[in-house]
Short mmCIF file of C-alpha atoms and ligand atoms in Angstrom, two decimals:
data_model
loop_
_atom_site.label_atom_id
_atom_site.label_comp_id
_atom_site.label_asym_id
_atom_site.label_seq_id
_atom_site.Cartn_x
_atom_site.Cartn_y
_atom_site.Cartn_z
CA MET A 1 -17.17 2.28 34.72
CA LYS A 2 -16.86 3.07 31.02
CA ARG A 3 -13.31 2.73 29.71
CA THR A 4 -11.38 5.63 28.26
CA LYS A 5 -8.87 5.12 25.46
CA ILE A 6 -5.23 5.76 26.31
CA VAL A 7 -4.90 8.35 23.56
CA ASP A 8 -7.57 10.41 25.33
CA LEU A 9 -6.20 9.84 28.84
CA LEU A 10 -2.75 11.03 27.80
CA SER A 11 -4.10 14.32 26.54
CA SER A 12 -6.48 14.82 29.47
CA THR A 13 -5.73 17.16 32.34
CA GLU A 14 -8.67 16.10 34.50
CA TYR A 15 -6.39 15.08 37.33
CA GLY A 16 -8.11 13.45 40.30
CA LYS A 17 -10.78 11.88 38.12
CA GLU A 18 -11.62 8.18 38.46
CA VAL A 19 -11.04 6.39 35.15
CA CYS A 20 -11.07 2.91 33.68
CA VAL A 21 -8.37 1.85 31.23
CA LYS A 22 -7.99 -1.46 29.42
CA GLY A 23 -5.08 -2.74 27.42
CA TRP A 24 -2.09 -5.06 27.08
CA VAL A 25 0.96 -4.99 29.31
CA ARG A 26 4.13 -3.89 27.55
CA THR A 27 6.39 -4.06 30.60
CA ARG A 28 6.21 -4.26 34.36
CA ARG A 29 9.01 -3.13 36.61
CA GLY A 30 9.22 -1.93 40.14
CA SER A 31 10.36 -2.30 43.69
CA LYS A 32 9.03 -4.01 46.79
CA ALA A 33 6.73 -1.08 47.42
CA VAL A 34 5.46 -0.09 44.02
CA ASN A 35 5.01 -1.55 40.50
CA PHE A 36 5.02 0.43 37.28
CA ILE A 37 3.02 -1.12 34.46
CA ALA A 38 3.28 0.23 30.91
CA LEU A 39 -0.10 -0.40 29.30
CA ASN A 40 -1.01 -0.01 25.62
CA ASP A 41 -4.43 -0.30 23.99
CA GLY A 42 -3.49 0.37 20.37
CA SER A 43 -5.14 3.78 20.24
CA THR A 44 -1.69 5.41 20.20
CA ILE A 45 1.92 4.33 20.11
CA LYS A 46 2.30 5.76 23.61
CA ASN A 47 1.78 3.68 26.74
CA ILE A 48 0.11 4.91 29.86
CA GLN A 49 1.88 4.20 33.11
CA VAL A 50 -0.16 2.43 35.76
CA VAL A 51 1.24 2.79 39.26
CA ALA A 52 0.29 -0.04 41.63
CA ASP A 53 1.19 0.12 45.33
CA VAL A 54 2.20 -3.42 46.18
CA GLU A 55 0.50 -3.42 49.59
CA LYS A 56 -2.90 -2.70 47.94
CA PHE A 57 -2.84 -5.81 45.71
CA ASP A 58 -2.69 -9.53 46.09
CA GLU A 59 0.73 -10.97 45.35
CA GLU A 60 -0.78 -13.65 43.08
CA LEU A 61 -2.53 -11.01 41.01
CA LEU A 62 0.62 -8.95 40.54
CA LYS A 63 2.47 -12.09 39.34
CA GLN A 64 -0.03 -12.44 36.53
CA ILE A 65 0.85 -9.02 35.17
CA THR A 66 3.38 -10.18 32.61
CA THR A 67 4.27 -8.81 29.17
CA GLY A 68 1.33 -9.40 26.82
CA ALA A 69 -1.31 -9.93 29.53
CA CYS A 70 -4.57 -8.02 29.17
CA LEU A 71 -5.73 -5.82 32.06
CA SER A 72 -8.64 -3.71 33.12
CA VAL A 73 -7.61 -1.04 35.60
CA ASN A 74 -9.72 1.38 37.61
CA GLY A 75 -7.77 4.21 39.12
CA THR A 76 -7.16 7.92 39.56
CA LEU A 77 -5.75 10.00 36.75
CA VAL A 78 -2.76 11.90 38.15
CA GLU A 79 -0.18 14.23 36.72
CA SER A 80 2.97 12.29 36.01
CA GLU A 81 6.23 13.09 37.74
CA GLY A 82 8.26 10.99 35.36
CA ALA A 83 9.93 12.64 32.41
CA GLY A 84 8.33 12.31 29.00
CA GLN A 85 4.77 11.53 30.07
CA SER A 86 1.88 13.80 30.91
CA SER A 87 -0.48 11.69 32.95
CA GLU A 88 -0.53 8.31 34.65
CA ILE A 89 -2.93 6.19 36.64
CA GLN A 90 -2.77 5.43 40.33
CA ALA A 91 -4.43 2.00 40.39
CA ASN A 92 -7.27 1.19 42.77
CA GLU A 93 -8.54 -2.04 41.20
CA ILE A 94 -6.83 -4.33 38.71
CA GLU A 95 -8.48 -7.20 36.90
CA VAL A 96 -6.47 -9.55 34.72
CA LEU A 97 -8.70 -10.17 31.72
CA GLY A 98 -6.22 -12.49 30.02
CA THR A 99 -2.96 -13.92 31.28
CA CYS A 100 0.02 -14.33 28.97
CA GLY A 101 2.69 -16.99 29.37
CA ALA A 102 6.38 -17.00 28.56
CA ASP A 103 5.64 -18.63 25.19
CA TYR A 104 4.11 -15.34 23.94
CA PRO A 105 5.92 -14.85 20.62
CA MET A 106 6.29 -11.09 21.02
CA GLN A 107 7.87 -11.48 24.45
CA LYS A 108 11.37 -10.40 23.47
CA LYS A 109 12.19 -7.01 22.04
CA GLY A 110 14.36 -6.53 18.98
CA GLN A 111 13.22 -9.57 16.98
CA THR A 112 13.93 -9.52 13.24
CA PHE A 113 11.19 -8.60 10.75
CA GLU A 114 11.53 -12.10 9.33
CA TYR A 115 10.66 -13.55 12.75
CA MET A 116 7.74 -11.14 13.03
CA ARG A 117 6.41 -12.27 9.64
CA GLN A 118 6.32 -15.84 10.86
CA HIS A 119 4.19 -14.59 13.74
CA ALA A 120 2.17 -12.09 11.73
CA HIS A 121 -0.93 -12.83 13.82
CA MET A 122 0.79 -11.43 16.93
CA ARG A 123 3.12 -8.83 15.39
CA LEU A 124 0.20 -6.37 15.33
CA ARG A 125 0.76 -5.99 19.09
CA THR A 126 4.24 -4.50 18.64
CA ASN A 127 5.08 -0.80 18.51
CA THR A 128 6.33 -0.94 14.92
CA PHE A 129 3.34 -2.75 13.47
CA GLY A 130 0.90 -0.70 15.52
CA ALA A 131 2.47 2.41 13.97
CA VAL A 132 2.42 0.96 10.45
CA PHE A 133 -1.23 -0.04 10.59
CA ARG A 134 -2.44 3.19 12.18
CA ILE A 135 -0.66 4.99 9.32
CA ARG A 136 -2.17 2.58 6.79
CA HIS A 137 -5.64 3.48 8.06
CA ASN A 138 -4.80 7.16 7.82
CA MET A 139 -3.62 6.78 4.24
CA ALA A 140 -6.91 5.09 3.31
CA MET A 141 -8.77 8.06 4.81
CA ALA A 142 -6.51 10.47 2.92
CA VAL A 143 -7.22 8.67 -0.37
CA HIS A 144 -10.98 8.98 0.03
CA GLN A 145 -10.78 12.56 1.28
CA PHE A 146 -8.54 13.65 -1.60
CA PHE A 147 -10.87 12.34 -4.27
CA HIS A 148 -14.07 13.29 -2.49
CA GLU A 149 -12.89 16.90 -2.14
CA ARG A 150 -12.28 16.97 -5.90
CA GLY A 151 -15.66 15.56 -6.89
CA PHE A 152 -14.50 12.07 -7.85
CA PHE A 153 -16.88 9.17 -7.25
CA TYR A 154 -15.73 6.01 -5.49
CA PHE A 155 -16.59 3.27 -7.95
CA HIS A 156 -16.61 -0.44 -7.12
CA THR A 157 -15.24 -2.64 -9.87
CA PRO A 158 -15.60 -6.43 -9.78
CA ILE A 159 -13.05 -8.70 -8.16
CA ILE A 160 -14.02 -11.71 -10.26
CA THR A 161 -13.50 -11.01 -13.93
CA ALA A 162 -13.37 -12.72 -17.32
CA SER A 163 -10.82 -10.32 -18.86
CA ASP A 164 -7.10 -9.83 -18.34
CA CYS A 165 -6.63 -6.06 -18.21
CA GLU A 166 -2.86 -6.02 -18.35
CA GLY A 167 -2.73 -8.83 -20.87
CA ALA A 168 0.12 -10.28 -18.89
CA GLY A 169 -1.56 -13.59 -18.11
CA GLN A 170 -0.65 -13.41 -14.44
CA MET A 171 -4.08 -14.25 -13.12
CA PHE A 172 -5.45 -16.52 -10.42
CA GLN A 173 -8.25 -18.64 -11.78
CA VAL A 174 -11.62 -18.78 -10.03
CA THR A 175 -13.52 -22.05 -10.23
CA THR A 176 -15.83 -24.14 -8.08
CA LYS A 177 -14.70 -27.27 -9.88
CA ASN A 178 -12.35 -29.87 -8.64
CA LEU A 179 -9.68 -29.40 -11.28
CA TYR A 180 -9.51 -33.14 -11.95
CA ASP A 181 -13.22 -33.28 -12.75
CA LEU A 182 -13.20 -30.54 -15.40
CA LYS A 183 -14.59 -31.67 -18.73
CA LYS A 184 -12.36 -31.53 -21.74
CA ASP A 185 -13.49 -30.93 -25.30
CA GLU A 186 -12.44 -32.99 -28.34
CA GLU A 187 -9.12 -31.14 -28.59
CA GLY A 188 -8.36 -31.91 -24.96
CA LYS A 189 -8.92 -28.31 -23.88
CA ILE A 190 -10.75 -27.72 -20.63
CA ASP A 191 -14.45 -27.00 -21.16
CA TYR A 192 -15.70 -24.56 -18.53
CA SER A 193 -19.31 -24.53 -19.73
CA ASP A 194 -20.53 -26.38 -16.65
CA ASP A 195 -18.35 -24.38 -14.24
CA PHE A 196 -19.97 -21.75 -11.98
CA PHE A 197 -19.76 -18.85 -14.45
CA GLY A 198 -19.82 -21.03 -17.54
CA LYS A 199 -16.46 -19.69 -18.67
CA THR A 200 -12.94 -19.05 -17.46
CA THR A 201 -12.86 -16.46 -14.70
CA SER A 202 -10.08 -15.01 -12.59
CA LEU A 203 -9.33 -12.59 -9.79
CA THR A 204 -8.84 -9.12 -11.21
CA VAL A 205 -5.39 -7.62 -11.85
CA SER A 206 -6.85 -4.11 -12.18
CA GLY A 207 -10.19 -2.34 -12.14
CA GLN A 208 -9.17 0.00 -14.92
CA LEU A 209 -11.25 -1.30 -17.81
CA GLU A 210 -14.48 -1.05 -15.81
CA GLY A 211 -13.15 2.23 -14.39
CA GLU A 212 -13.01 3.62 -17.93
CA LEU A 213 -16.68 2.72 -18.43
CA ALA A 214 -17.47 4.74 -15.32
CA ALA A 215 -15.21 7.70 -16.13
CA THR A 216 -16.88 8.09 -19.52
CA ALA A 217 -20.23 8.32 -17.72
CA LEU A 218 -19.64 9.93 -14.32
CA GLY A 219 -16.68 12.06 -15.42
CA ALA A 220 -14.18 11.32 -12.70
CA ILE A 221 -14.03 8.16 -10.61
CA TYR A 222 -11.56 6.18 -8.54
CA THR A 223 -11.40 2.59 -7.44
CA PHE A 224 -9.77 1.40 -4.25
CA GLY A 225 -9.76 -2.33 -3.82
CA PRO A 226 -7.79 -5.55 -3.75
CA THR A 227 -6.00 -6.74 -6.87
CA PHE A 228 -4.29 -10.05 -7.51
CA ARG A 229 -1.24 -10.90 -9.57
CA ALA A 230 0.22 -14.34 -9.88
CA GLU A 231 3.63 -12.94 -10.76
CA ASN A 232 6.29 -15.13 -9.34
CA SER A 233 8.48 -12.24 -8.30
CA ASN A 234 9.89 -12.64 -4.86
CA THR A 235 10.91 -9.02 -4.37
CA PRO A 236 10.49 -6.60 -1.45
CA ARG A 237 8.01 -4.66 -3.65
CA HIS A 238 5.62 -7.30 -5.01
CA LEU A 239 2.65 -9.03 -3.42
CA ALA A 240 0.28 -11.55 -4.97
CA GLU A 241 -2.60 -9.70 -3.28
CA PHE A 242 -2.32 -5.94 -2.97
CA TRP A 243 -4.56 -2.89 -2.86
CA MET A 244 -4.70 -0.46 -5.71
CA ILE A 245 -6.17 3.00 -6.17
CA GLU A 246 -7.12 3.79 -9.75
CA PRO A 247 -8.50 7.20 -10.69
CA GLU A 248 -9.84 7.59 -14.21
CA VAL A 249 -10.88 10.97 -15.61
CA ALA A 250 -12.71 11.97 -18.76
CA PHE A 251 -11.13 14.85 -20.74
CA ASN A 252 -7.78 14.64 -18.88
CA ASP A 253 -4.68 14.42 -21.03
CA ILE A 254 -1.35 13.05 -19.87
CA HIS A 255 -0.32 16.40 -18.37
CA ASP A 256 -3.49 16.63 -16.29
CA ASN A 257 -2.83 13.05 -15.31
CA MET A 258 0.68 13.87 -14.11
CA ASP A 259 -0.60 16.86 -12.14
CA LEU A 260 -3.24 14.67 -10.51
CA ALA A 261 -0.70 11.99 -9.59
CA GLU A 262 1.71 14.51 -8.09
CA ASP A 263 -1.00 16.33 -6.12
CA PHE A 264 -2.39 13.03 -4.90
CA ILE A 265 0.86 11.65 -3.51
CA LYS A 266 1.77 14.97 -1.91
CA TYR A 267 -1.67 15.18 -0.30
CA CYS A 268 -1.29 11.71 1.22
CA VAL A 269 2.22 12.39 2.51
CA ARG A 270 1.13 15.74 3.96
CA TRP A 271 -1.80 13.98 5.63
CA ALA A 272 0.60 11.57 7.30
CA LEU A 273 2.84 14.42 8.49
CA ASN A 274 -0.18 16.22 9.95
CA ASN A 275 -2.08 13.28 11.44
CA CYS A 276 0.45 10.58 12.30
CA GLN A 277 3.15 12.55 14.11
CA ASP A 278 3.73 10.16 17.03
CA ASP A 279 3.91 7.09 14.83
CA LEU A 280 6.18 8.79 12.29
CA GLU A 281 8.51 10.01 15.03
CA PHE A 282 8.72 6.48 16.35
CA LEU A 283 9.49 5.03 12.91
CA ASN A 284 11.98 7.81 12.23
CA LYS A 285 13.83 6.83 15.41
CA MET A 286 13.58 3.05 15.19
CA VAL A 287 13.28 2.10 11.51
CA ASP A 288 14.64 4.79 9.22
CA LYS A 289 16.48 7.87 10.48
CA SER A 290 15.92 9.88 7.32
CA LEU A 291 12.19 9.15 7.03
CA LEU A 292 10.82 12.53 8.11
CA GLU A 293 13.37 14.36 6.03
CA ARG A 294 12.35 12.36 2.96
CA LEU A 295 8.63 12.91 3.53
CA ASN A 296 9.10 16.65 3.91
CA PHE A 297 11.29 16.72 0.83
CA VAL A 298 8.62 15.09 -1.33
CA VAL A 299 5.95 17.52 -0.15
CA ASP A 300 8.18 20.56 -0.73
CA ASN A 301 9.63 19.78 -4.17
CA ASP A 302 8.30 19.46 -7.70
CA PHE A 303 8.67 16.06 -9.33
CA VAL A 304 10.99 15.99 -12.36
CA ARG A 305 9.24 15.17 -15.65
CA LEU A 306 11.03 13.72 -18.65
CA THR A 307 10.53 11.19 -21.41
CA TYR A 308 11.62 7.57 -21.30
CA THR A 309 14.00 8.33 -24.19
CA GLU A 310 15.67 11.11 -22.19
CA GLY A 311 15.83 8.79 -19.19
CA ILE A 312 17.57 6.08 -21.23
CA GLU A 313 20.12 8.63 -22.44
CA ILE A 314 20.98 9.57 -18.85
CA LEU A 315 21.31 5.92 -17.86
CA GLU A 316 23.46 5.05 -20.89
CA GLN A 317 25.67 8.02 -20.18
CA ALA A 318 26.09 6.97 -16.54
CA ALA A 319 27.01 3.44 -17.59
CA LYS A 320 29.42 4.68 -20.27
CA GLU A 321 31.20 7.09 -17.96
CA GLY A 322 31.48 4.37 -15.33
CA LYS A 323 29.44 6.42 -12.87
CA LYS A 324 27.25 3.42 -12.28
CA GLN A 325 27.40 -0.29 -12.94
CA PHE A 326 24.01 -1.79 -13.66
CA GLU A 327 23.25 -5.45 -13.26
CA PHE A 328 20.84 -5.32 -16.23
CA PRO A 329 21.90 -3.67 -19.51
CA VAL A 330 20.36 -0.34 -20.56
CA TYR A 331 19.19 0.29 -24.10
CA TRP A 332 16.24 1.98 -25.79
CA GLY A 333 13.32 -0.44 -25.61
CA VAL A 334 14.27 -2.12 -22.33
CA ASP A 335 11.68 -2.40 -19.56
CA LEU A 336 13.44 -0.46 -16.83
CA ALA A 337 14.55 -2.47 -13.81
CA SER A 338 14.20 -1.12 -10.31
CA GLU A 339 17.95 -0.33 -10.22
CA HIS A 340 17.55 1.92 -13.28
CA GLU A 341 14.54 3.72 -11.84
CA ARG A 342 16.27 4.22 -8.52
CA TYR A 343 19.42 5.55 -10.16
CA LEU A 344 17.42 8.30 -11.87
CA VAL A 345 15.58 9.18 -8.68
CA GLU A 346 18.16 8.69 -5.95
CA GLU A 347 21.43 9.48 -7.66
CA HIS A 348 20.83 11.56 -10.78
CA PHE A 349 17.91 13.89 -9.99
CA LYS A 350 17.62 13.27 -6.25
CA LYS A 351 13.90 13.93 -6.65
CA PRO A 352 10.79 11.92 -7.56
CA VAL A 353 10.63 11.47 -11.32
CA ILE A 354 7.76 11.08 -13.78
CA LEU A 355 8.85 9.26 -16.94
CA THR A 356 6.59 9.51 -19.98
CA ASP A 357 6.26 8.21 -23.53
CA TYR A 358 7.50 4.64 -23.22
CA PRO A 359 8.05 2.20 -26.10
CA LYS A 360 4.69 0.67 -26.94
CA GLU A 361 6.10 -2.88 -26.81
CA ILE A 362 6.62 -2.73 -23.04
CA LYS A 363 3.27 -1.13 -22.21
CA ALA A 364 -0.36 -2.23 -22.24
CA PHE A 365 -2.58 -2.23 -25.34
CA TYR A 366 -4.92 0.55 -24.14
CA MET A 367 -2.35 3.37 -24.00
CA LYS A 368 -2.63 6.28 -26.43
CA GLN A 369 -0.32 5.88 -29.40
CA ASN A 370 2.02 8.74 -30.23
CA GLU A 371 2.57 10.15 -33.72
CA ASP A 372 6.04 8.58 -33.90
CA GLY A 373 4.49 5.11 -34.15
CA LYS A 374 6.96 3.85 -31.54
CA THR A 375 5.89 5.23 -28.19
CA VAL A 376 2.72 5.56 -26.13
CA ARG A 377 1.52 8.22 -23.70
CA ALA A 378 2.42 6.27 -20.60
CA MET A 379 3.58 7.85 -17.35
CA ASP A 380 5.29 6.11 -14.45
CA VAL A 381 5.99 7.91 -11.20
CA LEU A 382 9.30 6.77 -9.72
CA PHE A 383 10.13 7.22 -6.05
CA PRO A 384 13.19 6.99 -3.84
CA GLN A 385 13.54 3.58 -2.12
CA ILE A 386 10.55 2.24 -4.05
CA GLY A 387 11.06 2.59 -7.78
CA GLU A 388 7.69 2.60 -9.56
CA ILE A 389 4.91 3.79 -7.26
CA ILE A 390 2.39 4.77 -9.96
CA GLY A 391 1.80 3.51 -13.49
CA GLY A 392 -0.65 5.30 -15.75
CA SER A 393 -1.38 6.74 -19.16
CA GLU A 394 -3.60 8.72 -21.43
CA ARG A 395 -5.86 6.10 -23.03
CA GLU A 396 -6.24 5.42 -26.74
CA GLU A 397 -9.64 6.91 -27.53
CA SER A 398 -9.72 6.09 -31.24
CA TYR A 399 -11.73 2.95 -31.94
CA ASP A 400 -9.74 2.08 -35.05
CA LYS A 401 -6.31 2.53 -33.49
CA LEU A 402 -7.33 0.56 -30.41
CA VAL A 403 -8.71 -2.32 -32.44
CA ALA A 404 -5.59 -2.33 -34.61
CA ARG A 405 -3.41 -2.64 -31.51
CA ILE A 406 -5.60 -5.37 -30.02
CA ASN A 407 -5.31 -7.32 -33.26
CA GLU A 408 -1.56 -6.76 -33.42
CA LEU A 409 -1.18 -8.23 -29.96
CA GLY A 410 -3.65 -11.04 -30.62
CA ILE A 411 -5.87 -10.18 -27.66
CA PRO A 412 -9.12 -12.18 -27.93
CA MET A 413 -11.59 -9.60 -29.22
CA LYS A 414 -14.73 -11.33 -28.02
CA ASP A 415 -13.78 -10.68 -24.40
CA MET A 416 -13.28 -6.98 -25.14
CA TRP A 417 -16.54 -6.02 -26.86
CA TRP A 418 -17.95 -4.12 -23.90
CA TYR A 419 -14.71 -2.17 -23.44
CA LEU A 420 -14.63 -1.19 -27.11
CA ASP A 421 -18.15 0.21 -26.76
CA THR A 422 -16.65 3.19 -24.84
CA ARG A 423 -14.84 4.08 -28.08
CA LYS A 424 -17.83 3.34 -30.26
CA PHE A 425 -20.42 5.41 -28.40
CA GLY A 426 -19.31 8.96 -27.65
CA THR A 427 -15.62 8.33 -27.18
CA CYS A 428 -13.52 11.00 -25.48
CA PRO A 429 -9.95 11.65 -24.43
CA HIS A 430 -9.35 10.31 -20.93
CA SER A 431 -6.55 9.32 -18.60
CA GLY A 432 -5.89 7.49 -15.38
CA PHE A 433 -3.33 5.67 -13.29
CA GLY A 434 -2.85 3.00 -10.66
CA LEU A 435 -1.12 3.58 -7.36
CA GLY A 436 -0.09 0.50 -5.40
CA PHE A 437 -1.36 1.27 -1.90
CA GLU A 438 1.33 -0.80 -0.20
CA ARG A 439 4.07 0.98 -2.15
CA LEU A 440 2.71 4.26 -0.78
CA ILE A 441 2.71 2.79 2.74
CA LEU A 442 6.29 1.59 2.24
CA PHE A 443 7.32 5.11 1.37
CA VAL A 444 5.42 6.79 4.17
CA THR A 445 6.56 4.39 6.91
CA GLY A 446 10.15 3.84 5.77
CA MET A 447 9.65 0.08 6.04
CA GLN A 448 11.84 -1.92 3.67
CA ASN A 449 9.68 -4.90 2.76
CA ILE A 450 6.18 -4.81 1.32
CA ARG A 451 5.30 -7.87 3.43
CA ASP A 452 5.52 -5.63 6.48
CA VAL A 453 2.97 -3.00 5.43
CA ILE A 454 0.00 -5.29 4.74
CA PRO A 455 -1.40 -7.22 7.70
CA PHE A 456 -1.29 -10.70 6.16
CA PRO A 457 0.91 -10.81 3.06
CA ARG A 458 0.22 -13.19 0.18
CA THR A 459 3.38 -14.08 -1.73
CA PRO A 460 4.61 -17.18 -3.62
CA LYS A 461 4.38 -20.20 -1.30
CA ASN A 462 2.87 -18.13 1.50
CA ALA A 463 -0.79 -17.76 2.41
CA GLU A 464 -0.60 -18.21 6.18
CA PHE A 465 -3.09 -16.56 8.54
P1 ATP B 501 6.22 -3.38 -11.48
O1 ATP B 501 6.98 -3.07 -12.72
O2 ATP B 501 6.78 -2.76 -10.24
O3 ATP B 501 5.91 -4.84 -11.33
P2 ATP B 501 3.82 -2.86 -12.94
O4 ATP B 501 4.36 -2.10 -14.08
O5 ATP B 501 3.49 -4.29 -13.08
O6 ATP B 501 4.80 -2.67 -11.67
P3 ATP B 501 1.21 -1.59 -13.04
O7 ATP B 501 0.62 -2.73 -13.78
O8 ATP B 501 1.42 -0.32 -13.74
O9 ATP B 501 2.57 -2.06 -12.34
O10 ATP B 501 0.34 -1.36 -11.70
C1 ATP B 501 0.13 -0.08 -11.13
C2 ATP B 501 0.79 0.03 -9.76
O11 ATP B 501 0.43 -1.06 -8.92
C3 ATP B 501 2.30 0.00 -9.78
O12 ATP B 501 2.82 1.26 -10.06
C4 ATP B 501 2.63 -0.43 -8.37
O13 ATP B 501 2.55 0.67 -7.47
C5 ATP B 501 1.50 -1.37 -8.04
N1 ATP B 501 1.85 -2.78 -8.20
C6 ATP B 501 1.95 -3.48 -9.35
N2 ATP B 501 2.23 -4.77 -9.12
C7 ATP B 501 2.29 -4.91 -7.78
C8 ATP B 501 2.53 -6.02 -6.91
N3 ATP B 501 2.74 -7.25 -7.39
N4 ATP B 501 2.51 -5.80 -5.56
C9 ATP B 501 2.28 -4.56 -5.09
N5 ATP B 501 2.04 -3.47 -5.85
C10 ATP B 501 2.06 -3.64 -7.18
MN1 MN B 502 4.45 -6.03 -12.27
#
């Protein structure tokens, strides 16, 4: 018999029908006469109840039905008498596909997230991680749907690259050489000429530069792929390997860019509310009691928009009046810490905030320079619980100004020639941003640690599984 997924069985009213269900045992309880098995197959957070009359089955078989075991059950779909469930299965045949011993790491309920991380290969079987990863899938679908509906093209930028987009030098090197065998030149510098690519290459920190090439040809594009940053920041919001979505649009200015960012996030959150109800209700109950309220709030309210300079004034005022004690000092020019961003969002405005026009010293070389000579047309979207969820800008389209900034910062020009060609041949105003996919998932699931919203997190000193 062909198996039916539990999500479909639970919404079916074809009572009396013979069905086959397969899945993993969550619990088994019962009396001398009858056993109740809660079975889950990952298609939904909900379990289906399998009712097994003890007299119909071998005692040895029933003993094998332990938490974590995998079963195939043929039985009759019946209307459930128990509260809170629509249908259940009266078992006729049970086959144990895989037994599961007491050393199953997800045996006990209520383990800490830290414990789960150490068993990340098995945590996928739990309710919480099932919910998180079904939502993660849904958010990926929402991302593609959002851009597709608006005529953006999904553009694949390379993962191996010879340029450092952010200029922050936080890159993982790619080489086929045993590092001890690398040739050195007369000055003792490593000579990569006989390495695979014949030069230094790394894993990309962003697809933006190639994205700009595409935007100035196809008009509007987005990337959605893995990015790598060797930043040694052990925070609940940083991964060494994370997924980023980067739209880039010709002829958009910073205001269009802000509108796009706000629409985009709201679309994704609305998608979750419409398509992930069961999982969100579970997370709202078990992980974060104000999750649904927060998601609805973001969808229903406009984001606040103000300049970095105005933001600094608010923060300085709060510190001066003793309303808030910050660990890191606030002054014009400082790269805002998460505590500053969260104060603006969670305590001052109580709304998502878009900060614009940052000091050029703390932002990347490609951002459009303002008339004041001090600031650039950057925009960061700041969210409750998260801090920065999006970083973006209008790009500097003037060849001369861009080259001047590159020289000022001492960025090696020879690596940038192809990027500068966008400004040399038919340059145009354009804008874009990067959204960290896992930061979006953190927000939408209410989970607290970014390690718990990617299946197998990569962080300093951790590349297990
Ligand atoms: P942060 O200040 O939080 O480190 P950033 O300024 O380095 O962020 P950008 O370079 O602007 O971030 O990258 C765009 C987006 O990518 C960020 O807004 C964030 O959502 C996400 N992001 C950046 N670094 C990481 C990371 N290490 N892990 C997960 N997401 C990240
Ligand atoms: Mn960073």
